[in-house]
XYZ file of C-alpha atoms in Angstrom:
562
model
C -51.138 -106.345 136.244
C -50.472 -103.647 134.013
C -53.357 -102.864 131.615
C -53.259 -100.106 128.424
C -56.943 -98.432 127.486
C -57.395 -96.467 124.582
C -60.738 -95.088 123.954
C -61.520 -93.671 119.884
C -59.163 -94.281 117.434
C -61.460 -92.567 115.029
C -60.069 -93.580 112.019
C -56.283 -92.748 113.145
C -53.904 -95.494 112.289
C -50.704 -93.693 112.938
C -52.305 -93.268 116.879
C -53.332 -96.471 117.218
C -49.900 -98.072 115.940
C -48.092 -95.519 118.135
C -50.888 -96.709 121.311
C -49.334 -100.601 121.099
C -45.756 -99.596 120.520
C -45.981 -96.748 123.719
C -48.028 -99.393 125.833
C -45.735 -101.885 125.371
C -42.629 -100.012 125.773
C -44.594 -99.443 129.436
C -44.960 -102.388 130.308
C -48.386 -103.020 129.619
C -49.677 -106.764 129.745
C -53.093 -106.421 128.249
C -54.060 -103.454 125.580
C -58.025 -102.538 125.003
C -60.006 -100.191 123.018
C -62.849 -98.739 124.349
C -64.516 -98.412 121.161
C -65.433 -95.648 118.248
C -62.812 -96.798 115.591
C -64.491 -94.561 113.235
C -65.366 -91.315 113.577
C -63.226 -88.053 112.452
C -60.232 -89.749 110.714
C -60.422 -91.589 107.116
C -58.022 -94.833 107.539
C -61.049 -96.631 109.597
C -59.941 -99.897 107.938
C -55.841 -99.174 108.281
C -57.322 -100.109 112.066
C -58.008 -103.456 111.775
C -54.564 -105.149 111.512
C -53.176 -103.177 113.596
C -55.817 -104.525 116.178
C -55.100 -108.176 115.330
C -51.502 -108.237 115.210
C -51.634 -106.296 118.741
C -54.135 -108.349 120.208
C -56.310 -105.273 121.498
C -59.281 -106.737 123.258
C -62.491 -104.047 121.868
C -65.746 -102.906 122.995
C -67.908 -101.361 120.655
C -68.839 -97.542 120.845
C -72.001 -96.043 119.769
C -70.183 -95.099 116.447
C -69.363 -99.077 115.824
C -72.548 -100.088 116.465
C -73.941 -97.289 113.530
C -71.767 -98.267 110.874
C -72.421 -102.427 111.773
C -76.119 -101.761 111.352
C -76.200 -99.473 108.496
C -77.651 -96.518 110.627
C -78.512 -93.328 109.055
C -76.616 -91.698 111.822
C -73.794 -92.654 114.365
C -75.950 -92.047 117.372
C -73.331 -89.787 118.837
C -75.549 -87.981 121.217
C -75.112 -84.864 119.697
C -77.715 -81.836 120.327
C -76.743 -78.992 117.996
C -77.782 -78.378 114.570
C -73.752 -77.848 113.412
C -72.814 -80.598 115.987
C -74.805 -82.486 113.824
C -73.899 -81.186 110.846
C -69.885 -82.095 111.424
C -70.815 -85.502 112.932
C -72.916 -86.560 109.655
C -70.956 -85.378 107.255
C -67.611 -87.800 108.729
C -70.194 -90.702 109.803
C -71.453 -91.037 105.716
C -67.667 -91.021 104.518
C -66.730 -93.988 107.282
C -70.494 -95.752 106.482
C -69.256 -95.036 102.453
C -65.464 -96.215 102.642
C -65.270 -98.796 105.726
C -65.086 -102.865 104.815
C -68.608 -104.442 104.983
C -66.389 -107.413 106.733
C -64.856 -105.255 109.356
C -68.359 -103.299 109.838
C -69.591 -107.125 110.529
C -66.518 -107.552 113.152
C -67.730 -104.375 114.765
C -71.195 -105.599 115.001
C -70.238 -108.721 116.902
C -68.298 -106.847 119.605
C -69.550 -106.221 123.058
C -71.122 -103.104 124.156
C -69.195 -103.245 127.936
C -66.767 -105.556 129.303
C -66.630 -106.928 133.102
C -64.141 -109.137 134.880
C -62.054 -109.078 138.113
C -58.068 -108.115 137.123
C -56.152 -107.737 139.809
C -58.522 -108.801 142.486
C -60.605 -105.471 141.486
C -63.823 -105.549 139.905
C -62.840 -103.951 136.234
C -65.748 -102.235 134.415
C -64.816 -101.130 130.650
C -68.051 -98.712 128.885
C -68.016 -96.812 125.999
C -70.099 -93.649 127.307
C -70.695 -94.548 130.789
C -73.030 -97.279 132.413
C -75.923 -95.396 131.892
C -76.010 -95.124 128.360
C -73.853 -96.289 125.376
C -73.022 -92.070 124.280
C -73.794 -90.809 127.449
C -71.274 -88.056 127.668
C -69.332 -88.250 131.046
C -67.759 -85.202 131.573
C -65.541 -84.782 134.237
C -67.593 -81.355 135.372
C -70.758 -83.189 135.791
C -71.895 -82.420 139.289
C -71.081 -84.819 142.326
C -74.588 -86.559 141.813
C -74.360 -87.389 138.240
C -70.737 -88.623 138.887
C -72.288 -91.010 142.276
C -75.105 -91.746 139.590
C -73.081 -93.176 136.859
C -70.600 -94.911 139.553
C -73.296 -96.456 141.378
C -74.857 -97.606 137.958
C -72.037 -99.765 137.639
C -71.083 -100.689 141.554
C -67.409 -101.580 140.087
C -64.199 -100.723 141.499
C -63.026 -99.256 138.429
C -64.823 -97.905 136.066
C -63.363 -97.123 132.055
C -64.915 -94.813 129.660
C -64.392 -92.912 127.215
C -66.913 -91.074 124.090
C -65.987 -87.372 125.611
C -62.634 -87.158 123.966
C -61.002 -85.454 127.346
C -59.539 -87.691 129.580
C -59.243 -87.615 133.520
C -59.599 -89.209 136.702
C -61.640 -89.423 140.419
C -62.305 -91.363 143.415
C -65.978 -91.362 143.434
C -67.400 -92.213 146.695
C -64.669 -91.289 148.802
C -61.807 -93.430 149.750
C -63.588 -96.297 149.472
C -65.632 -95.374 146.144
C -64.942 -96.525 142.457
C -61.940 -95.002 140.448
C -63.245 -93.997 137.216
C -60.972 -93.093 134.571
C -62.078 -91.058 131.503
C -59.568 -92.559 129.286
C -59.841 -90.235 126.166
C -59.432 -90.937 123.092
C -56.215 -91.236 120.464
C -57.913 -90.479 117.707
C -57.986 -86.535 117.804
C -56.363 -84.193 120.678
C -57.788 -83.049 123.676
C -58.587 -79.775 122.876
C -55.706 -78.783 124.590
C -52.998 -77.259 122.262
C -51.212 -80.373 122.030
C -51.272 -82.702 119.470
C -50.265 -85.229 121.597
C -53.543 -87.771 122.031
C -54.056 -89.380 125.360
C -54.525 -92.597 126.957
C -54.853 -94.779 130.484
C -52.346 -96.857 131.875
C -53.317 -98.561 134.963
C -51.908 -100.792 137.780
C -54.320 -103.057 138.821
C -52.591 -105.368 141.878
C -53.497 -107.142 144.943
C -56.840 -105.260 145.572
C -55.123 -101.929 144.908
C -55.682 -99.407 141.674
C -53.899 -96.511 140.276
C -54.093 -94.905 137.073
C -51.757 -92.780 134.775
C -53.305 -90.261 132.032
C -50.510 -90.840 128.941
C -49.829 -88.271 126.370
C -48.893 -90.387 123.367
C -47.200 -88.361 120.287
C -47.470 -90.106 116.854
C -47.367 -88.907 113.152
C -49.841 -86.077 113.448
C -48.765 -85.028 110.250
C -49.490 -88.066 108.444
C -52.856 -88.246 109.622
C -53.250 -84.601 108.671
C -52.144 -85.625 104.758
C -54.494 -88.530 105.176
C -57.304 -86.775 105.632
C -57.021 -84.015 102.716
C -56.081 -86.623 100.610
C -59.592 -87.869 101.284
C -61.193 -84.915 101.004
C -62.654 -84.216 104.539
C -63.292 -80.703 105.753
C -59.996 -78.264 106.575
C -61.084 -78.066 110.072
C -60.908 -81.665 110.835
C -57.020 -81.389 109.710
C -56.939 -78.770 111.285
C -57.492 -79.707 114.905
C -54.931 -82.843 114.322
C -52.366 -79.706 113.571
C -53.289 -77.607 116.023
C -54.699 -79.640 119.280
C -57.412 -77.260 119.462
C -60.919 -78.285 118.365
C -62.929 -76.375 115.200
C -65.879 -78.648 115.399
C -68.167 -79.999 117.681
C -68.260 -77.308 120.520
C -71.546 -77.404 121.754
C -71.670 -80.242 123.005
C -68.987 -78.998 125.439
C -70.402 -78.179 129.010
C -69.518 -74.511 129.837
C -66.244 -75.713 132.469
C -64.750 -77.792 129.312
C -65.755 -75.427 127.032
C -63.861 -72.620 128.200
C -60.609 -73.896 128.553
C -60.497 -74.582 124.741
C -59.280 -71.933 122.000
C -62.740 -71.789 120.314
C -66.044 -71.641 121.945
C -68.539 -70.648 119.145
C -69.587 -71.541 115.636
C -69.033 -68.630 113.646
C -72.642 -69.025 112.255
C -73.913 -68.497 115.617
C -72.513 -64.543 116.174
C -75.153 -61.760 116.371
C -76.181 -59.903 113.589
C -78.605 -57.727 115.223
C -76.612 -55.528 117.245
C -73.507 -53.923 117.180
C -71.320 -54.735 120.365
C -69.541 -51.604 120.604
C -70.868 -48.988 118.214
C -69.037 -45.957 116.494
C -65.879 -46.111 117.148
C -65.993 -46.061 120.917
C -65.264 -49.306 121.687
C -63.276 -52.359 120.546
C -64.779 -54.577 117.237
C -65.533 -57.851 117.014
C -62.385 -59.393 116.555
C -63.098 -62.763 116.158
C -65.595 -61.910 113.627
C -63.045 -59.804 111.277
C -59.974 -62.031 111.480
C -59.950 -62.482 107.771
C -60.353 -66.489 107.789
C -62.800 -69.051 106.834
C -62.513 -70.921 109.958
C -66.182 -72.038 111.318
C -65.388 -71.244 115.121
C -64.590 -68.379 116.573
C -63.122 -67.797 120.582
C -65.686 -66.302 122.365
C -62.909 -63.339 123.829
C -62.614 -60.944 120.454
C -66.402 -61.906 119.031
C -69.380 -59.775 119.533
C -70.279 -61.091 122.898
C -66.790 -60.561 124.912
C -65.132 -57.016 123.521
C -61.600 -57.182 123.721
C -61.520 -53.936 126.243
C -59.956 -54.249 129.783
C -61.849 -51.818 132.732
C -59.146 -50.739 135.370
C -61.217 -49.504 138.719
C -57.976 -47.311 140.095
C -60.014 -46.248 143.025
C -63.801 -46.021 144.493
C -63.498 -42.775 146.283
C -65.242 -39.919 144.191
C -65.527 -36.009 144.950
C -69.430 -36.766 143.648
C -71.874 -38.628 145.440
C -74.206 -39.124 142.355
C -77.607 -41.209 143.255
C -77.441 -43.481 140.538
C -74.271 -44.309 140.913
C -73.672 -48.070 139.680
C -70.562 -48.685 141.716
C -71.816 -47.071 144.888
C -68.908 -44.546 144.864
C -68.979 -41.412 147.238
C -66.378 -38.914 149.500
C -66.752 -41.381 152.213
C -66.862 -44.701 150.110
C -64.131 -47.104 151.201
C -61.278 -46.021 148.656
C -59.785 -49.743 147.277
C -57.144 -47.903 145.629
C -55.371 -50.265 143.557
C -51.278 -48.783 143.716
C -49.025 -47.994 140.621
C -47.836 -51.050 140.719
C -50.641 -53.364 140.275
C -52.260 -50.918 137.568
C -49.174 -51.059 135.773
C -49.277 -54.779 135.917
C -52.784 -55.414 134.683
C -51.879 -53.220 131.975
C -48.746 -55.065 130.670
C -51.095 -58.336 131.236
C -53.556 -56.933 129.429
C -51.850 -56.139 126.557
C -49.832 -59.997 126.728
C -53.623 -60.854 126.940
C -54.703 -59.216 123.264
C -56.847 -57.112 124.791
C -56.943 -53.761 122.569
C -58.158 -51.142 124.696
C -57.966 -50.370 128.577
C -60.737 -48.167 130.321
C -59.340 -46.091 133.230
C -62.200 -45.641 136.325
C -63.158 -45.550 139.125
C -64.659 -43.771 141.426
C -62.703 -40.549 140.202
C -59.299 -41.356 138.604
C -58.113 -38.403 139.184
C -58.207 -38.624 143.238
C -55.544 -41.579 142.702
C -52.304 -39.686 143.043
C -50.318 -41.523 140.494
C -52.644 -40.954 138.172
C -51.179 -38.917 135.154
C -47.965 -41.567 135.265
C -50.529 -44.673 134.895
C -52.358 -42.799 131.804
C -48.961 -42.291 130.796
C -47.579 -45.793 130.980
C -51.324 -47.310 130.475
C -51.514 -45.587 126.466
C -47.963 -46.414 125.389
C -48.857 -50.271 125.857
C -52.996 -49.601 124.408
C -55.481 -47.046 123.591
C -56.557 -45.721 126.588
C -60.224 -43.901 127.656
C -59.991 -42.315 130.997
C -63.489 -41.981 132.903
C -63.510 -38.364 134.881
C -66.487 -35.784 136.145
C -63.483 -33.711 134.816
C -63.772 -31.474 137.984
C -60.213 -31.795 139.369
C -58.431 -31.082 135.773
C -56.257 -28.663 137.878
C -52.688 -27.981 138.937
C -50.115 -31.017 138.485
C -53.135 -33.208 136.676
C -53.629 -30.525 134.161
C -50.022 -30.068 133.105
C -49.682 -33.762 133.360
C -52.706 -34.294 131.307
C -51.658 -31.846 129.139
C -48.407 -33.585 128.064
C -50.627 -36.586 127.045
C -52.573 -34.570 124.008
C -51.789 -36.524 120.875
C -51.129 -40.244 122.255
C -53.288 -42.629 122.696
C -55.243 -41.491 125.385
C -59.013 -40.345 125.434
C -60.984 -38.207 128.079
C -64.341 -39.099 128.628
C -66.955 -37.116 131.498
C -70.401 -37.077 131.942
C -72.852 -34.280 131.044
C -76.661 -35.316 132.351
C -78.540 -31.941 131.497
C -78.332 -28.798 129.297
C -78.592 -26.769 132.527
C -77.546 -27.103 135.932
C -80.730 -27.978 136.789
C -80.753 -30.960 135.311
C -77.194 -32.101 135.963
C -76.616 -31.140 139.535
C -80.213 -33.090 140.782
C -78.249 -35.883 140.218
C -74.098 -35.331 140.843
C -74.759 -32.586 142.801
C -74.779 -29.002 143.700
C -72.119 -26.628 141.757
C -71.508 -29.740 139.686
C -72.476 -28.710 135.951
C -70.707 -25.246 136.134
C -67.394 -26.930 137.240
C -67.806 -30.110 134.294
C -68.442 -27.293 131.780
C -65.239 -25.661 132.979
C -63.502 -28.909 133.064
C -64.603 -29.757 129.023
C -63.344 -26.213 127.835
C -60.181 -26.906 129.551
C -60.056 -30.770 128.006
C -60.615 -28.870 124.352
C -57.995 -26.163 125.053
C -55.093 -28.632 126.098
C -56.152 -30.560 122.540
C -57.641 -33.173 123.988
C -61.024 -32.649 122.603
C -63.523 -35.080 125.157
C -66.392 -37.594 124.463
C -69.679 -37.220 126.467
C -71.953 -39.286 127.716
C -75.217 -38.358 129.330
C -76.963 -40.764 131.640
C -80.569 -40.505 130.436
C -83.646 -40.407 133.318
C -87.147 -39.101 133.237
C -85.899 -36.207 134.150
C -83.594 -34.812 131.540
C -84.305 -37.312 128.322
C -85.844 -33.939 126.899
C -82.749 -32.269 127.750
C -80.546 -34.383 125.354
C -81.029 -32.246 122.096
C -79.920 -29.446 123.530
C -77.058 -30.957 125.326
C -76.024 -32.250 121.820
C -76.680 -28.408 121.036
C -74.399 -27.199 123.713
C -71.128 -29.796 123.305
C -71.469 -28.784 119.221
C -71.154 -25.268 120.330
C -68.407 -25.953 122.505
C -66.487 -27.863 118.995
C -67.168 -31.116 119.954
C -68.010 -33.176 117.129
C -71.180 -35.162 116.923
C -69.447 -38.401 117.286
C -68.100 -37.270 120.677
C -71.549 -37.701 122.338
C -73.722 -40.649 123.188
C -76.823 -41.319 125.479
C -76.604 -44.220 127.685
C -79.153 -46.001 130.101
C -79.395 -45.204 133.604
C -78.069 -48.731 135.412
C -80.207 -50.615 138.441
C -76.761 -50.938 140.352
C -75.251 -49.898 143.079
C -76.452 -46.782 144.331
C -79.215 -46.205 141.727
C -82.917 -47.274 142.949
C -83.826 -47.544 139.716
C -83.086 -47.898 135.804
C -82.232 -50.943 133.681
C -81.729 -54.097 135.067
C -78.272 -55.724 134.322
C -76.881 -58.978 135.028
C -74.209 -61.691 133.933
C -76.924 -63.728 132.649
C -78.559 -61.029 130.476
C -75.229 -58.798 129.507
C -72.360 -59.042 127.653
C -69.345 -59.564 129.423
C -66.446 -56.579 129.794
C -63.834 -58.332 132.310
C -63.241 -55.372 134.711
C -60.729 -55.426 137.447
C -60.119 -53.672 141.130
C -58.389 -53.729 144.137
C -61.264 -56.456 144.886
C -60.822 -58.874 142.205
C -62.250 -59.447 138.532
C -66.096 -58.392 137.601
C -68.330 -59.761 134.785
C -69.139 -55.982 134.055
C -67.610 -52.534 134.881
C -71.580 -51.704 136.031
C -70.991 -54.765 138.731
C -67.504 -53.678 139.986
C -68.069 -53.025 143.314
C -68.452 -56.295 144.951
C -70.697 -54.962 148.214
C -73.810 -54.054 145.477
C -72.819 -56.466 142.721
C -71.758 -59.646 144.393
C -73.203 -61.519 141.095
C -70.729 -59.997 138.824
C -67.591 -60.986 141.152
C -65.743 -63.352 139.124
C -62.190 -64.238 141.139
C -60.047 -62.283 144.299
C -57.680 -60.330 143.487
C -54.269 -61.492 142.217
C -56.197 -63.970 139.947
C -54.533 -63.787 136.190
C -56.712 -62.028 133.624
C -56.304 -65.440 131.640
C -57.996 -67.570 133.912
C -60.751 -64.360 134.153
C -60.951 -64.632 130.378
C -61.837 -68.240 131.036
C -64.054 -67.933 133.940
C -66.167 -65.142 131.486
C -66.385 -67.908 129.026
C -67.557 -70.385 131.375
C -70.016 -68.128 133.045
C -71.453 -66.956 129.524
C -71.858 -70.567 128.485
C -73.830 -71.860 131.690
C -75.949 -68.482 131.337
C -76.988 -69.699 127.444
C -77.224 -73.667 128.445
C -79.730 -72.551 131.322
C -82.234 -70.504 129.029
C -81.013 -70.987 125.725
C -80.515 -67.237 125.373
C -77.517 -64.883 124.165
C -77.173 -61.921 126.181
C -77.089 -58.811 124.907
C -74.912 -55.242 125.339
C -74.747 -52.987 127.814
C -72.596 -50.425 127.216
C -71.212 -48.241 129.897
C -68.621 -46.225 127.664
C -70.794 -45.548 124.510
């Protein structure tokens, strides 16, 4: 037999109608609802003929049960203050405007549904077996999936409540198939605007189920429901397929494959992400609309700045190194080719600014054509100890003065004293040299100076020095000496308590460009190389959100350019 489930119309009349004429045109023998009728659309009682004249055998949902009762809530399951805050404000219109006769019908409908179809053992839930809004997602851990499963014992097992539909064997070969079936009442926060349900073959002991995108008259709906005055962003998902309310419920793996991942209430106010100038805004933040969500990539807590690692081999061996970089360090040279790549990707990718390191850039011998190439696609920073600036580099360099490239070196003391403890013998007489040179060629440099015990009261009159040398205030910046790599000491940095900057090298993609070398930083890998800086935009996401869902904390910057 060939069955049709449909999980949350939510109000959608123009999904359900297209649900019975699809399922039909399928073949389907039997049609059911897994419940939720109300929920984010308006025409909850445009439903009920629909339902009759189709025959759709219903369960109730949490949402049904709510609005039967008279509940001061729909008992959706919801954690977050704005979850909340959405979820009421669409639950008192359906409580306001739905039939007190067809709220009765919804009270006398089962809460599950259980009978052998097919020779299989069919179980139909709204949530899962555990709980009428228990939210069965499908990147619950093995356990919780055997859990739920188990709770039932069935051979197949039908839910819905989520809104994202899938599919598993759980328990092996021999386990239940349980079939998220979504629901048709909104999209699947998935850029279509298709809806989705569950067709499934049930025959002679055997099961297999098909996931069905079902188009309808999205823009009907839409008209319906600012005719009735809901909220733009409800329309707007129905437009779009992408989800403006309701995110955090979202576990971090569902979460980040969406377009928006944070209530725009919810951004920092307390810091700024990347300060003066240096760095990239907050793009999300200043994108000029009144829309409540945000992505996470462009807002204050993912900077829209790509970090190239070109090499690891370094003419320094500084011994706070973050990155572990040295004469003899293993090079990891990424070639012309794949930097040229990543930057074209990057720019597909909306990033807005690419920061050149390493390592020393300048040791990579293609150098001066990747700046070249890398700041007629973005603006471009270049990381250097500007201590090679010499020969073919310099003229190279040179040609670059007045595009969108910027030099940036390091300057840890007033005197060499100070500087060379660090980077080196010789080292602060050949940077000095190597700044005069940047200024002479026009491109004037910024400075950073990595403060330690030993030379924090050395940063006035490095200030006092670069001013001398021209440089204008703006050009210089203090910035914390890193516990990475190399560096036995210094600030403690992590993916759980830092902001992400998606770096990339010859060994993959990094959380941060302070965790880039995988031997020192193996919690900051993120992916091997050749994966797509998409998929490491959404692997930041997902690694931010199950950072904040274990502690309930935001992280915070840690700038290694500023």
């Amino acid at each position: 037999m060939r069955i049709a489930v449909c999980g949350g119309p939510y109000g959608n009349p123009y999904a359900l109608a297209a649900f019975v004429r699809d399922a039909r045109a399928r073949g389907a023998e039997r049609l059911f609802c897994l419940g939720d009728l109300g929920g984010f659309g308006p025409g909850v009682d445009a439903l009920r003929p629909i339902l009759t004249a189709a025959g759709v055998e219903c369960i109730a949902g949490n949402y049904d049960v709510a609005i039967a009762r008279g509940d001061t809530d729909c008992g959706c399951g919801y954690r977050d203050a704005k979850d909340n805050e959405y979820a009421q404000l669409i639950y008192d219109h359906t409580l306001a405007t739905t039939d007190r006769d067809f709220a009765a019908w919804m009270g006398r409908l089962p809460t599950e549904r259980r009978e052998r179809i097919g020779g299989l053992d069919v179980h139909m839930v709204h949530g899962s077996p555990l709980a009428l809004n228990d939210f069965w997602w499908e990147s619950l851990p093995e356990d919780a999936h055997r859990q739920r499963a188990g709770a039932s014992g069935a051979d197949v097992v039908l839910c819905t409540h989520s809104g994202l539909p899938w599919q598993r064997r759980v328990g092996g070969a021999a386990g239940s198939l349980v079939v998220n079936v979504g629901v048709i009442g909104k999209p699947a926060n998935d850029g279509r605007r298709e809806v989705w349900y569950a067709l499934l073959d049930l025959a002679g002991g055997r099961a297999s189920a098909e996931l069905v995108p079902l188009a309808y008259d999205w823009r009907a709906q839409a008209a319906s429901m600012r005719a009735a005055g809901l909220p733009e962003p409800f329309a707007e998902t129905i437009e779009t397929g992408w989800w403006t309310t309701c995110l955090e419920i979202l576990p971090p793996a569902e979460r980040a494959r969406g377009r928006y991942h944070l209530y725009r209430s919810s951004l920092p106010s307390g810091f700024t992400p990347a300060g003066d100038g240096w760095g990239s805004g907050a793009a999300g933040e200043q994108d000029g609309d009144d829309r409540p969500v945000v992505p996470l990539f462009g807002s204050a807590y993912f900077p829209t700045r790509l970090w190239l690692y070109t090499n690891f081999h370094c003419n320094l061996a500084c011994d706070y190194c973050a990155v572990a970089s040295s004469p003899s360090a293993d090079p990891r040279t990424l070639d012309a080719a794949a930097v040229r790549d990543l930057v074209d990707e990057a720019a597909e990718e909306g990033f807005t600014e690419l920061y050149v390191t390493g390592g020393e850039p300048f040791l990579h011998p293609d150098i001066v054509h990747l700046l070249d190439h890398a700041c007629g696609r973005l603006p471009t920073v270049v990381m250097t100890n500007a201590m090679l600036l010499r020969g073919r580099r310099a003229r190279g360099l040179a040609q670059l003065a007045g595009r969108k490239l910027t030099v940036q070196t390091s300057l840890d003391g007033a005197t060499p004293e100070a500087h060379d403890a660090h980077r080196g013998p010789g080292s602060w007489a050949r940077t000095m040299d190597g700044l005069r040179h940047l200024i002479d060629i026009g491109l004037p440099p910024r400075v950073a100076l990595t403060e330690t015990p030993e030379n924090a009261h050395e940063i006035p009159a490095v200030a006092d020095l670069l001013a001398g040398l021209g440089l204008p205030a703006g050009h210089f910046a203090v910035r914390p000496l890193l516990h990475r790599g190399a560096a036995e000491t210094g600030l403690a940095i992590g993916p759980d308590s830092s902001i992400p900057e998606l770096t990339a090298s010859a060994e993959g993609l990094h959380w941060h460009p302070a965790g880039a070398d995988a031997a020192t930083s193996p919690d900051m890998h993120l992916a091997p190389a050749g994966t797509p800086l998409e998929r490491g935009k959404q692997l930041v996401t997902e690694r931010f959100f199950a950072a904040r869902q274990h502690d309930g904390s935001l992280p915070r910057p840690v700038n290694c350019a500023i």
